[in-house]
Amino acid sequence: MSITQFRCSINNARQAVIATFIALALVILSVVAIATPITYDLVWDSLFDVAMEQNEQQALKFEALADTSINQGITPEDVVKQFQIIFQGSRYDPSNYVCLVDEHGEVIAHPEITYVGSIIDISYQRKEQALSTLLLSYVNVSLMSPELDHDFSADNLPSRSVVKNTENDNMDAIYQYPLHDLGATLWIHIDVALLDKKTEKVMMAIGAVIIPALLIIIAIGTFAVRVVERSFESKLEKLARTDGLTGLANRRHFDDQLEKEWKRALRTANTVSLAMLDIDYFKLYNDNYGHQAGDEVIKKVADCLNMMVQRASDTVARYGGEEFAIIMVDCTEQEAVLFMERLITSIEELHIVHAYSSCSDYVTCSMGVATLKAADDVDCSTLLRLADNALYRSKAKGRNNLSVNG
């Protein structure tokens, strides 16, 4: 083969390779051009569904918290205040937050206190209508539709909406869940721009490294969602089982824990001791020193109990009002009595002046303790009744003492 022919062969091969790459590039560009809008819509829709499903789970937990509070006799107004405390306890992120709106469209609880009292002015757009629009220019779409429903009534069913604020043109994906006992609707907001940005990142990853990058983003996104979800669940669960004033276990958690420890003792043939405590002449203290001072006394006594009870297996709870309870597992009657006697002294040694007490110059507690070995023919309600009877006898004996009911 001559040099000229060899050069021609090389040129032909180079041209063939170039032509192949050009043809392949054109095919890829064509596929990308056709698939990108469809893929973008699918990705955005999926992110929307995931966000709304998470919002639905959050709404159900808030509903459970509201129901528990109402069942405990807390007024709807105070429950709304609880929600305000919860909302303000977390960092306010304008792109993702939760608020309460009443049936007139007035914000009654919001992470940013300055928004409370504001009237929400929006127009609705159904999710399907929003997604049918070309999403590349989505933020420029006007959602003014006067024929759509503007009723903020708590009677509405849970709904998923994409809305545009008529004041600043911000677009939000909103999950609305009615809390009927409060006469309000829970609104969970996600800025649509966040969904747009997330979708664009996914599309860039697909274009850059296709499947590996997509899998990494999904893994990171799933991990982040789970971390946030678990953190939120942990906070809600802790709030649902904790007394707001003292930080001790509340009555609901106490009931659950007593039943749990009783069943465990039944399996291991062990004993359970239960102590009931009541602050002596607390009504007189409240009447003469004021309710705020009374709350401080409850907190100081609770702190003392929490400090004295060292074993992680034991449970200290605020049973109600000025009454407390301590569950002691794997504890003999003698050990329980010795501990409670030390506790009586420790509370009086707090030296909280109580000039209206008939049994001491300081705040004191009457205590009753009962110890039972778990058995099939006895339940934990018997232990609770015996401890309560012991507390009654302690009061009858003059208070600031301990009675035992074995």
JSON list of N, CA, C and O in Angstrom, two decimals, residues 248 277 298-310 316-317 323-326 339-340 343 347 350 365 367:
[
{"chain": "A", "resi": 248, "resn": "LEU", "atom": "N", "xyz": [-40.97, 16.10, 83.60]},
{"chain": "A", "resi": 248, "resn": "LEU", "atom": "CA", "xyz": [-41.10, 14.69, 83.97]},
{"chain": "A", "resi": 248, "resn": "LEU", "atom": "C", "xyz": [-42.04, 13.98, 83.00]},
{"chain": "A", "resi": 248, "resn": "LEU", "atom": "O", "xyz": [-42.67, 14.60, 82.15]},
{"chain": "A", "resi": 277, "resn": "LEU", "atom": "N", "xyz": [-46.97, 10.60, 95.73]},
{"chain": "A", "resi": 277, "resn": "LEU", "atom": "CA", "xyz": [-46.57, 11.75, 96.53]},
{"chain": "A", "resi": 277, "resn": "LEU", "atom": "C", "xyz": [-47.53, 12.91, 96.29]},
{"chain": "A", "resi": 277, "resn": "LEU", "atom": "O", "xyz": [-47.97, 13.12, 95.16]},
{"chain": "A", "resi": 298, "resn": "ILE", "atom": "N", "xyz": [-43.89, 23.30, 92.36]},
{"chain": "A", "resi": 298, "resn": "ILE", "atom": "CA", "xyz": [-44.04, 22.03, 91.66]},
{"chain": "A", "resi": 298, "resn": "ILE", "atom": "C", "xyz": [-42.76, 21.69, 90.90]},
{"chain": "A", "resi": 298, "resn": "ILE", "atom": "O", "xyz": [-42.29, 20.54, 90.91]},
{"chain": "A", "resi": 299, "resn": "LYS", "atom": "N", "xyz": [-42.16, 22.68, 90.25]},
{"chain": "A", "resi": 299, "resn": "LYS", "atom": "CA", "xyz": [-40.94, 22.43, 89.48]},
{"chain": "A", "resi": 299, "resn": "LYS", "atom": "C", "xyz": [-39.77, 22.07, 90.41]},
{"chain": "A", "resi": 299, "resn": "LYS", "atom": "O", "xyz": [-38.98, 21.19, 90.08]},
{"chain": "A", "resi": 300, "resn": "LYS", "atom": "N", "xyz": [-39.66, 22.74, 91.55]},
{"chain": "A", "resi": 300, "resn": "LYS", "atom": "CA", "xyz": [-38.56, 22.45, 92.47]},
{"chain": "A", "resi": 300, "resn": "LYS", "atom": "C", "xyz": [-38.70, 21.05, 93.06]},
{"chain": "A", "resi": 300, "resn": "LYS", "atom": "O", "xyz": [-37.70, 20.32, 93.21]},
{"chain": "A", "resi": 301, "resn": "VAL", "atom": "N", "xyz": [-39.91, 20.67, 93.42]},
{"chain": "A", "resi": 301, "resn": "VAL", "atom": "CA", "xyz": [-40.13, 19.31, 93.93]},
{"chain": "A", "resi": 301, "resn": "VAL", "atom": "C", "xyz": [-39.83, 18.28, 92.84]},
{"chain": "A", "resi": 301, "resn": "VAL", "atom": "O", "xyz": [-39.20, 17.25, 93.09]},
{"chain": "A", "resi": 302, "resn": "ALA", "atom": "N", "xyz": [-40.26, 18.59, 91.62]},
{"chain": "A", "resi": 302, "resn": "ALA", "atom": "CA", "xyz": [-39.99, 17.68, 90.50]},
{"chain": "A", "resi": 302, "resn": "ALA", "atom": "C", "xyz": [-38.49, 17.53, 90.27]},
{"chain": "A", "resi": 302, "resn": "ALA", "atom": "O", "xyz": [-37.99, 16.42, 90.03]},
{"chain": "A", "resi": 303, "resn": "ASP", "atom": "N", "xyz": [-37.73, 18.63, 90.35]},
{"chain": "A", "resi": 303, "resn": "ASP", "atom": "CA", "xyz": [-36.28, 18.58, 90.19]},
{"chain": "A", "resi": 303, "resn": "ASP", "atom": "C", "xyz": [-35.64, 17.72, 91.28]},
{"chain": "A", "resi": 303, "resn": "ASP", "atom": "O", "xyz": [-34.68, 16.97, 91.02]},
{"chain": "A", "resi": 304, "resn": "CYS", "atom": "N", "xyz": [-36.16, 17.85, 92.48]},
{"chain": "A", "resi": 304, "resn": "CYS", "atom": "CA", "xyz": [-35.63, 17.05, 93.59]},
{"chain": "A", "resi": 304, "resn": "CYS", "atom": "C", "xyz": [-35.87, 15.56, 93.35]},
{"chain": "A", "resi": 304, "resn": "CYS", "atom": "O", "xyz": [-34.98, 14.73, 93.54]},
{"chain": "A", "resi": 305, "resn": "LEU", "atom": "N", "xyz": [-37.08, 15.22, 92.90]},
{"chain": "A", "resi": 305, "resn": "LEU", "atom": "CA", "xyz": [-37.39, 13.82, 92.61]},
{"chain": "A", "resi": 305, "resn": "LEU", "atom": "C", "xyz": [-36.50, 13.30, 91.50]},
{"chain": "A", "resi": 305, "resn": "LEU", "atom": "O", "xyz": [-35.96, 12.19, 91.58]},
{"chain": "A", "resi": 306, "resn": "ASN", "atom": "N", "xyz": [-36.34, 14.09, 90.48]},
{"chain": "A", "resi": 306, "resn": "ASN", "atom": "CA", "xyz": [-35.54, 13.67, 89.32]},
{"chain": "A", "resi": 306, "resn": "ASN", "atom": "C", "xyz": [-34.08, 13.45, 89.71]},
{"chain": "A", "resi": 306, "resn": "ASN", "atom": "O", "xyz": [-33.41, 12.56, 89.18]},
{"chain": "A", "resi": 307, "resn": "MET", "atom": "N", "xyz": [-33.59, 14.28, 90.65]},
{"chain": "A", "resi": 307, "resn": "MET", "atom": "CA", "xyz": [-32.20, 14.15, 91.10]},
{"chain": "A", "resi": 307, "resn": "MET", "atom": "C", "xyz": [-32.02, 12.94, 92.01]},
{"chain": "A", "resi": 307, "resn": "MET", "atom": "O", "xyz": [-31.00, 12.24, 91.94]},
{"chain": "A", "resi": 308, "resn": "MET", "atom": "N", "xyz": [-33.01, 12.67, 92.85]},
{"chain": "A", "resi": 308, "resn": "MET", "atom": "CA", "xyz": [-32.90, 11.58, 93.82]},
{"chain": "A", "resi": 308, "resn": "MET", "atom": "C", "xyz": [-33.05, 10.21, 93.17]},
{"chain": "A", "resi": 308, "resn": "MET", "atom": "O", "xyz": [-32.42, 9.24, 93.57]},
{"chain": "A", "resi": 309, "resn": "VAL", "atom": "N", "xyz": [-33.91, 10.12, 92.16]},
{"chain": "A", "resi": 309, "resn": "VAL", "atom": "CA", "xyz": [-34.14, 8.83, 91.49]},
{"chain": "A", "resi": 309, "resn": "VAL", "atom": "C", "xyz": [-33.02, 8.63, 90.47]},
{"chain": "A", "resi": 309, "resn": "VAL", "atom": "O", "xyz": [-33.03, 9.22, 89.39]},
{"chain": "A", "resi": 310, "resn": "GLN", "atom": "N", "xyz": [-32.05, 7.79, 90.80]},
{"chain": "A", "resi": 310, "resn": "GLN", "atom": "CA", "xyz": [-30.85, 7.63, 89.99]},
{"chain": "A", "resi": 310, "resn": "GLN", "atom": "C", "xyz": [-30.95, 6.50, 88.99]},
{"chain": "A", "resi": 310, "resn": "GLN", "atom": "O", "xyz": [-30.30, 6.53, 87.94]},
{"chain": "A", "resi": 316, "resn": "VAL", "atom": "N", "xyz": [-40.13, 8.57, 87.02]},
{"chain": "A", "resi": 316, "resn": "VAL", "atom": "CA", "xyz": [-40.73, 9.64, 87.84]},
{"chain": "A", "resi": 316, "resn": "VAL", "atom": "C", "xyz": [-41.72, 10.39, 86.96]},
{"chain": "A", "resi": 316, "resn": "VAL", "atom": "O", "xyz": [-41.39, 10.81, 85.85]},
{"chain": "A", "resi": 317, "resn": "ALA", "atom": "N", "xyz": [-42.94, 10.56, 87.45]},
{"chain": "A", "resi": 317, "resn": "ALA", "atom": "CA", "xyz": [-43.99, 11.19, 86.65]},
{"chain": "A", "resi": 317, "resn": "ALA", "atom": "C", "xyz": [-44.77, 12.20, 87.47]},
{"chain": "A", "resi": 317, "resn": "ALA", "atom": "O", "xyz": [-44.89, 12.08, 88.70]},
{"chain": "A", "resi": 323, "resn": "GLU", "atom": "N", "xyz": [-49.51, 16.27, 92.46]},
{"chain": "A", "resi": 323, "resn": "GLU", "atom": "CA", "xyz": [-49.28, 14.87, 92.81]},
{"chain": "A", "resi": 323, "resn": "GLU", "atom": "C", "xyz": [-48.26, 14.25, 91.85]},
{"chain": "A", "resi": 323, "resn": "GLU", "atom": "O", "xyz": [-48.29, 14.48, 90.64]},
{"chain": "A", "resi": 324, "resn": "PHE", "atom": "N", "xyz": [-47.36, 13.42, 92.42]},
{"chain": "A", "resi": 324, "resn": "PHE", "atom": "CA", "xyz": [-46.32, 12.75, 91.64]},
{"chain": "A", "resi": 324, "resn": "PHE", "atom": "C", "xyz": [-46.37, 11.26, 91.90]},
{"chain": "A", "resi": 324, "resn": "PHE", "atom": "O", "xyz": [-46.97, 10.79, 92.87]},
{"chain": "A", "resi": 325, "resn": "ALA", "atom": "N", "xyz": [-45.71, 10.51, 91.02]},
{"chain": "A", "resi": 325, "resn": "ALA", "atom": "CA", "xyz": [-45.64, 9.06, 91.17]},
{"chain": "A", "resi": 325, "resn": "ALA", "atom": "C", "xyz": [-44.26, 8.57, 90.77]},
{"chain": "A", "resi": 325, "resn": "ALA", "atom": "O", "xyz": [-43.63, 9.15, 89.88]},
{"chain": "A", "resi": 326, "resn": "ILE", "atom": "N", "xyz": [-43.78, 7.52, 91.45]},
{"chain": "A", "resi": 326, "resn": "ILE", "atom": "CA", "xyz": [-42.48, 6.93, 91.13]},
{"chain": "A", "resi": 326, "resn": "ILE", "atom": "C", "xyz": [-42.66, 5.43, 90.98]},
{"chain": "A", "resi": 326, "resn": "ILE", "atom": "O", "xyz": [-43.16, 4.76, 91.90]},
{"chain": "A", "resi": 339, "resn": "PHE", "atom": "N", "xyz": [-35.80, 4.47, 100.68]},
{"chain": "A", "resi": 339, "resn": "PHE", "atom": "CA", "xyz": [-35.61, 5.53, 99.70]},
{"chain": "A", "resi": 339, "resn": "PHE", "atom": "C", "xyz": [-36.64, 6.65, 99.90]},
{"chain": "A", "resi": 339, "resn": "PHE", "atom": "O", "xyz": [-36.29, 7.84, 99.86]},
{"chain": "A", "resi": 340, "resn": "MET", "atom": "N", "xyz": [-37.89, 6.30, 100.10]},
{"chain": "A", "resi": 340, "resn": "MET", "atom": "CA", "xyz": [-38.94, 7.30, 100.25]},
{"chain": "A", "resi": 340, "resn": "MET", "atom": "C", "xyz": [-38.76, 8.12, 101.53]},
{"chain": "A", "resi": 340, "resn": "MET", "atom": "O", "xyz": [-39.07, 9.31, 101.56]},
{"chain": "A", "resi": 343, "resn": "LEU", "atom": "N", "xyz": [-36.39, 10.68, 100.76]},
{"chain": "A", "resi": 343, "resn": "LEU", "atom": "CA", "xyz": [-37.01, 11.66, 99.87]},
{"chain": "A", "resi": 343, "resn": "LEU", "atom": "C", "xyz": [-37.84, 12.66, 100.67]},
{"chain": "A", "resi": 343, "resn": "LEU", "atom": "O", "xyz": [-37.86, 13.86, 100.36]},
{"chain": "A", "resi": 347, "resn": "ILE", "atom": "N", "xyz": [-37.03, 16.77, 100.44]},
{"chain": "A", "resi": 347, "resn": "ILE", "atom": "CA", "xyz": [-37.99, 17.79, 100.00]},
{"chain": "A", "resi": 347, "resn": "ILE", "atom": "C", "xyz": [-38.13, 18.88, 101.05]},
{"chain": "A", "resi": 347, "resn": "ILE", "atom": "O", "xyz": [-38.15, 20.08, 100.74]},
{"chain": "A", "resi": 350, "resn": "LEU", "atom": "N", "xyz": [-35.39, 21.41, 101.10]},
{"chain": "A", "resi": 350, "resn": "LEU", "atom": "CA", "xyz": [-35.36, 22.44, 100.07]},
{"chain": "A", "resi": 350, "resn": "LEU", "atom": "C", "xyz": [-35.60, 23.81, 100.68]},
{"chain": "A", "resi": 350, "resn": "LEU", "atom": "O", "xyz": [-35.30, 24.85, 100.07]},
{"chain": "A", "resi": 365, "resn": "CYS", "atom": "N", "xyz": [-44.08, 16.90, 101.65]},
{"chain": "A", "resi": 365, "resn": "CYS", "atom": "CA", "xyz": [-44.90, 15.98, 100.87]},
{"chain": "A", "resi": 365, "resn": "CYS", "atom": "C", "xyz": [-45.38, 14.82, 101.74]},
{"chain": "A", "resi": 365, "resn": "CYS", "atom": "O", "xyz": [-44.64, 14.33, 102.59]},
{"chain": "A", "resi": 367, "resn": "MET", "atom": "N", "xyz": [-46.53, 10.85, 101.50]},
{"chain": "A", "resi": 367, "resn": "MET", "atom": "CA", "xyz": [-46.17, 9.80, 100.56]},
{"chain": "A", "resi": 367, "resn": "MET", "atom": "C", "xyz": [-46.78, 8.47, 100.96]},
{"chain": "A", "resi": 367, "resn": "MET", "atom": "O", "xyz": [-46.90, 8.16, 102.14]}
]
